[in-house]
mmCIF file of C-alpha atoms in Angstrom:
data_model
loop_
_atom_site.group_PDB
_atom_site.id
_atom_site.type_symbol
_atom_site.label_atom_id
_atom_site.label_comp_id
_atom_site.label_asym_id
_atom_site.label_seq_id
_atom_site.Cartn_x
_atom_site.Cartn_y
_atom_site.Cartn_z
ATOM 1 C CA MET A 144 0.000 0.000 0.000
ATOM 2 C CA VAL A 145 1.039 3.612 -0.560
ATOM 3 C CA PHE A 146 1.524 5.488 2.720
ATOM 4 C CA GLU A 147 -1.467 7.739 3.448
ATOM 5 C CA LYS A 148 -2.791 9.627 6.469
ATOM 6 C CA GLN A 149 -5.438 6.945 7.075
ATOM 7 C CA ILE A 150 -6.692 3.987 5.039
ATOM 8 C CA VAL A 151 -10.272 2.721 5.430
ATOM 9 C CA ILE A 152 -10.634 -0.924 4.362
ATOM 10 C CA ASP A 153 -14.013 -2.490 3.562
ATOM 11 C CA ALA A 154 -13.484 -6.013 4.902
ATOM 12 C CA ARG A 155 -16.434 -7.598 3.078
ATOM 13 C CA GLY A 156 -15.349 -10.727 1.172
ATOM 14 C CA HIS A 157 -11.772 -10.804 2.525
ATOM 15 C CA LEU A 158 -10.167 -13.831 4.154
ATOM 16 C CA LEU A 159 -9.490 -13.308 7.856
ATOM 17 C CA GLY A 160 -5.861 -14.433 8.088
ATOM 18 C CA ARG A 161 -4.687 -12.927 4.813
ATOM 19 C CA LEU A 162 -6.228 -9.542 5.553
ATOM 20 C CA ALA A 163 -4.870 -9.568 9.112
ATOM 21 C CA SER A 164 -1.305 -10.327 7.966
ATOM 22 C CA ILE A 165 -1.308 -7.475 5.419
ATOM 23 C CA VAL A 166 -2.818 -5.051 7.951
ATOM 24 C CA ALA A 167 -0.241 -6.066 10.585
ATOM 25 C CA LYS A 168 2.632 -5.371 8.199
ATOM 26 C CA GLU A 169 1.235 -1.940 7.326
ATOM 27 C CA LEU A 170 0.687 -1.049 10.990
ATOM 28 C CA LEU A 171 4.328 -1.795 11.766
ATOM 29 C CA SER A 172 5.398 0.532 8.956
ATOM 30 C CA GLY A 173 3.463 3.403 10.584
ATOM 31 C CA GLN A 174 0.219 3.363 8.579
ATOM 32 C CA LYS A 175 -3.078 4.130 10.355
ATOM 33 C CA ILE A 176 -5.798 1.678 9.290
ATOM 34 C CA VAL A 177 -9.553 1.492 9.901
ATOM 35 C CA VAL A 178 -11.330 -1.771 9.037
ATOM 36 C CA VAL A 179 -15.122 -1.621 8.605
ATOM 37 C CA ARG A 180 -17.769 -4.310 8.004
ATOM 38 C CA CYS A 181 -15.816 -6.902 9.993
ATOM 39 C CA GLU A 182 -18.962 -9.047 10.262
ATOM 40 C CA GLU A 183 -18.649 -9.719 6.500
ATOM 41 C CA ILE A 184 -15.102 -11.154 6.735
ATOM 42 C CA ASN A 185 -14.819 -14.716 5.401
ATOM 43 C CA MET A 186 -13.023 -17.666 6.982
ATOM 44 C CA SER A 187 -11.915 -20.680 4.969
ATOM 45 C CA GLY A 188 -13.380 -23.994 6.092
ATOM 46 C CA SER A 189 -16.992 -24.912 6.825
ATOM 47 C CA PHE A 190 -18.993 -23.080 9.449
ATOM 48 C CA TYR A 191 -19.290 -26.217 11.595
ATOM 49 C CA ARG A 192 -15.502 -26.739 11.612
ATOM 50 C CA ASN A 193 -14.816 -23.125 12.571
ATOM 51 C CA LYS A 194 -17.459 -23.245 15.277
ATOM 52 C CA LEU A 195 -15.832 -26.330 16.824
ATOM 53 C CA LYS A 196 -12.440 -24.578 16.750
ATOM 54 C CA TYR A 197 -13.843 -21.496 18.473
ATOM 55 C CA HIS A 198 -15.583 -23.577 21.145
ATOM 56 C CA ALA A 199 -12.267 -25.307 21.807
ATOM 57 C CA PHE A 200 -10.734 -21.851 22.258
ATOM 58 C CA LEU A 201 -13.547 -20.852 24.642
ATOM 59 C CA ARG A 202 -12.586 -23.734 26.937
ATOM 60 C CA LYS A 203 -9.062 -22.348 27.415
ATOM 61 C CA ARG A 204 -8.782 -20.313 30.605
ATOM 62 C CA THR A 205 -6.552 -19.412 33.521
ATOM 63 C CA ASN A 206 -7.139 -22.018 36.183
ATOM 64 C CA THR A 207 -6.459 -19.854 39.244
ATOM 65 C CA LYS A 208 -8.720 -16.866 38.504
ATOM 66 C CA PRO A 209 -10.410 -17.027 35.060
ATOM 67 C CA SER A 210 -12.119 -13.635 35.419
ATOM 68 C CA LYS A 211 -8.790 -11.839 35.776
ATOM 69 C CA GLY A 212 -6.092 -13.869 34.050
ATOM 70 C CA GLY A 213 -7.649 -14.447 30.635
ATOM 71 C CA PRO A 214 -7.474 -15.435 27.864
ATOM 72 C CA PHE A 215 -10.361 -13.109 27.078
ATOM 73 C CA HIS A 216 -12.689 -14.535 24.459
ATOM 74 C CA PHE A 217 -14.036 -11.731 22.297
ATOM 75 C CA ARG A 218 -17.381 -12.313 20.630
ATOM 76 C CA ALA A 219 -17.738 -9.233 18.404
ATOM 77 C CA PRO A 220 -16.335 -9.623 14.847
ATOM 78 C CA GLY A 221 -14.363 -6.374 15.116
ATOM 79 C CA ARG A 222 -12.644 -7.549 18.287
ATOM 80 C CA ILE A 223 -11.961 -11.025 16.880
ATOM 81 C CA PHE A 224 -10.231 -9.381 13.903
ATOM 82 C CA TRP A 225 -8.348 -7.035 16.257
ATOM 83 C CA ARG A 226 -7.113 -10.019 18.275
ATOM 84 C CA THR A 227 -6.056 -11.847 15.102
ATOM 85 C CA VAL A 228 -3.945 -8.845 14.081
ATOM 86 C CA ARG A 229 -2.539 -8.586 17.615
ATOM 87 C CA GLY A 230 -1.253 -12.145 17.314
ATOM 88 C CA MET A 231 0.767 -11.071 14.260
ATOM 89 C CA LEU A 232 2.394 -8.123 16.065
ATOM 90 C CA PRO A 233 5.063 -8.010 18.787
ATOM 91 C CA HIS A 234 2.369 -6.530 21.030
ATOM 92 C CA LYS A 235 4.405 -6.807 24.245
ATOM 93 C CA THR A 236 7.089 -4.432 22.985
ATOM 94 C CA ALA A 237 6.758 -0.635 22.699
ATOM 95 C CA ARG A 238 6.878 -0.898 18.887
ATOM 96 C CA GLY A 239 4.046 -3.427 18.837
ATOM 97 C CA VAL A 240 1.924 -1.441 21.296
ATOM 98 C CA GLU A 241 2.215 1.682 19.128
ATOM 99 C CA ALA A 242 1.406 -0.331 15.986
ATOM 100 C CA LEU A 243 -1.750 -1.760 17.575
ATOM 101 C CA LYS A 244 -2.908 1.750 18.537
ATOM 102 C CA ARG A 245 -3.018 2.587 14.806
ATOM 103 C CA LEU A 246 -5.723 -0.034 14.154
ATOM 104 C CA LYS A 247 -9.476 0.502 14.495
ATOM 105 C CA SER A 248 -12.012 -2.177 13.611
ATOM 106 C CA PHE A 249 -15.807 -1.885 13.446
ATOM 107 C CA GLU A 250 -18.927 -3.856 12.634
ATOM 108 C CA GLY A 251 -20.906 -2.068 9.924
ATOM 109 C CA VAL A 252 -19.766 1.333 8.629
ATOM 110 C CA PRO A 253 -20.197 3.882 11.440
ATOM 111 C CA PRO A 254 -19.861 7.664 10.957
ATOM 112 C CA PRO A 255 -17.607 9.327 9.859
ATOM 113 C CA TYR A 256 -16.343 6.383 7.767
ATOM 114 C CA ASP A 257 -19.611 6.137 5.796
ATOM 115 C CA LYS A 258 -18.583 9.384 4.045
ATOM 116 C CA VAL A 259 -14.978 8.278 3.351
ATOM 117 C CA LYS A 260 -13.623 6.396 0.344
ATOM 118 C CA ARG A 261 -13.163 2.729 1.240
ATOM 119 C CA VAL A 262 -10.681 0.361 -0.401
ATOM 120 C CA VAL A 263 -10.197 -3.399 -0.731
ATOM 121 C CA VAL A 264 -7.055 -5.517 -0.505
ATOM 122 C CA PRO A 265 -6.890 -7.645 -3.701
ATOM 123 C CA ALA A 266 -4.293 -10.031 -2.215
ATOM 124 C CA ALA A 267 -6.733 -10.976 0.574
ATOM 125 C CA LEU A 268 -10.003 -11.310 -1.381
ATOM 126 C CA ARG A 269 -11.682 -14.696 -1.072
ATOM 127 C CA ASN A 270 -12.641 -14.757 -4.759
ATOM 128 C CA ALA A 271 -8.973 -14.429 -5.703
ATOM 129 C CA ARG A 272 -7.325 -16.577 -3.008
ATOM 130 C CA LEU A 273 -9.711 -19.426 -2.176
ATOM 131 C CA ALA A 274 -10.137 -22.243 -4.684
ATOM 132 C CA PRO A 275 -13.616 -22.495 -6.264
ATOM 133 C CA GLY A 276 -15.880 -24.941 -4.466
ATOM 134 C CA ARG A 277 -14.054 -24.685 -1.132
ATOM 135 C CA ASN A 278 -16.127 -24.179 1.993
ATOM 136 C CA PHE A 279 -16.119 -20.862 3.823
ATOM 137 C CA CYS A 280 -18.157 -19.038 6.442
ATOM 138 C CA THR A 281 -18.642 -15.453 7.610
ATOM 139 C CA LEU A 282 -17.245 -14.068 10.831
ATOM 140 C CA GLY A 283 -20.584 -12.434 11.687
ATOM 141 C CA ARG A 284 -22.415 -15.759 11.760
ATOM 142 C CA LEU A 285 -19.701 -17.374 13.883
ATOM 143 C CA SER A 286 -19.751 -14.442 16.320
ATOM 144 C CA PHE A 287 -23.533 -14.659 16.621
ATOM 145 C CA GLU A 288 -23.346 -18.371 17.391
ATOM 146 C CA VAL A 289 -20.799 -17.872 20.192
ATOM 147 C CA GLY A 290 -22.570 -14.995 21.920
ATOM 148 C CA TRP A 291 -22.432 -11.726 19.917
ATOM 149 C CA LYS A 292 -25.731 -9.942 20.634
ATOM 150 C CA TYR A 293 -25.763 -7.108 18.102
ATOM 151 C CA LYS A 294 -26.147 -8.886 14.756
ATOM 152 C CA ASP A 295 -29.713 -7.602 14.211
ATOM 153 C CA VAL A 296 -28.794 -4.059 15.285
ATOM 154 C CA VAL A 297 -25.883 -3.901 12.850
ATOM 155 C CA GLN A 298 -28.010 -5.321 10.010
ATOM 156 C CA GLU A 299 -30.711 -2.687 10.633
ATOM 157 C CA LEU A 300 -28.189 0.179 10.704
ATOM 158 C CA GLU A 301 -26.487 -1.133 7.565
ATOM 159 C CA ALA A 302 -29.814 -1.304 5.708
ATOM 160 C CA LYS A 303 -30.460 2.376 6.545
ATOM 161 C CA ARG A 304 -26.925 3.341 5.513
ATOM 162 C CA LYS A 305 -27.244 1.576 2.152
ATOM 163 C CA VAL A 306 -30.499 3.429 1.362
ATOM 164 C CA LYS A 307 -28.844 6.794 2.101
ATOM 165 C CA SER A 308 -25.777 5.769 0.108
ATOM 166 C CA ALA A 309 -27.885 4.794 -2.926
ATOM 167 C CA GLU A 310 -29.675 8.173 -2.807
ATOM 168 C CA PHE A 311 -26.366 10.020 -2.611
ATOM 169 C CA TYR A 312 -24.938 8.046 -5.554
ATOM 170 C CA ALA A 313 -28.038 8.704 -7.702
ATOM 171 C CA GLU A 314 -27.740 12.436 -6.972
ATOM 172 C CA LYS A 315 -24.031 12.344 -7.776
ATOM 173 C CA LYS A 316 -24.683 10.682 -11.163
ATOM 174 C CA LYS A 317 -27.404 13.208 -11.959
ATOM 175 C CA GLU A 318 -25.048 16.091 -11.158
ATOM 176 C CA ALA A 319 -22.298 14.559 -13.328
ATOM 177 C CA ARG A 320 -24.728 14.237 -16.288
ATOM 178 C CA LEU A 321 -25.820 17.869 -15.932
ATOM 179 C CA ARG A 322 -22.224 19.047 -15.706
ATOM 180 C CA LYS A 323 -21.305 17.075 -18.840
ATOM 181 C CA ALA A 324 -24.335 18.446 -20.747
ATOM 182 C CA ALA A 325 -23.478 22.010 -19.700
ATOM 183 C CA ALA A 326 -19.896 21.581 -20.883
ATOM 184 C CA GLU A 327 -21.106 20.265 -24.284
ATOM 185 C CA ASN A 328 -23.572 23.144 -24.688
ATOM 186 C CA LYS A 329 -20.894 25.750 -24.010
ATOM 187 C CA SER A 330 -18.047 23.931 -25.806
ATOM 188 C CA SER A 331 -17.914 26.448 -28.683
ATOM 189 C CA GLU A 332 -17.780 29.423 -26.296
ATOM 190 C CA ILE A 333 -14.980 28.048 -24.106
ATOM 191 C CA ALA A 334 -12.916 26.447 -26.898
ATOM 192 C CA GLN A 335 -10.476 29.385 -27.119
ATOM 193 C CA PHE A 336 -9.944 29.360 -23.327
ATOM 194 C CA ASN A 337 -9.283 25.610 -23.372
ATOM 195 C CA THR A 338 -6.706 26.085 -26.149
ATOM 196 C CA THR A 339 -4.914 28.790 -24.146
ATOM 197 C CA LEU A 340 -4.943 26.671 -20.995
ATOM 198 C CA ALA A 341 -3.577 23.667 -22.940
ATOM 199 C CA GLU A 342 -0.691 25.788 -24.250
ATOM 200 C CA LEU A 343 0.118 26.818 -20.670
ATOM 201 C CA GLY A 344 0.152 23.188 -19.548
ATOM 202 C CA PHE A 345 -3.169 23.013 -17.700
#
């Protein structure tokens, strides 16, 4: 990735481990990253297999005082992704701690990121990296099955956001058509100005 002030990644359709490894590398280089729609992240392997693996993880605990010692089993998709990235960082060193502070992960697309350009990571897309016919599941469904309580809330908010987004895009297309028509109507009048500007390198 090219270094920018902040990159907003739409995680829909990405593989969990591949996306996490790329994000971890970028965080260590100093890039600030926001990952949205974590509930739409894909995991290779069938849902049943991944559910068994997560339940095995839920059984792991500190024997002396489980409430204090951890490991802490996150249920929300955004936190599961955050923990996956943490495992790929030297998070017990100062460098790793600072890198982890540069990461934000969310379910859905909360403000102000709904008004920001979002990108994908081609090297982590399931369509490109997982062989056709292979089983996969979504992180949102797995989270819901192990105790995440906000699946319906996120779906409702996302439905509202998509309606607003569609309206904005329709208005944007309409404005672009009008601008293009105006430019064609006045093309003869502004031709001499365009020629002068072209000579000056604009």
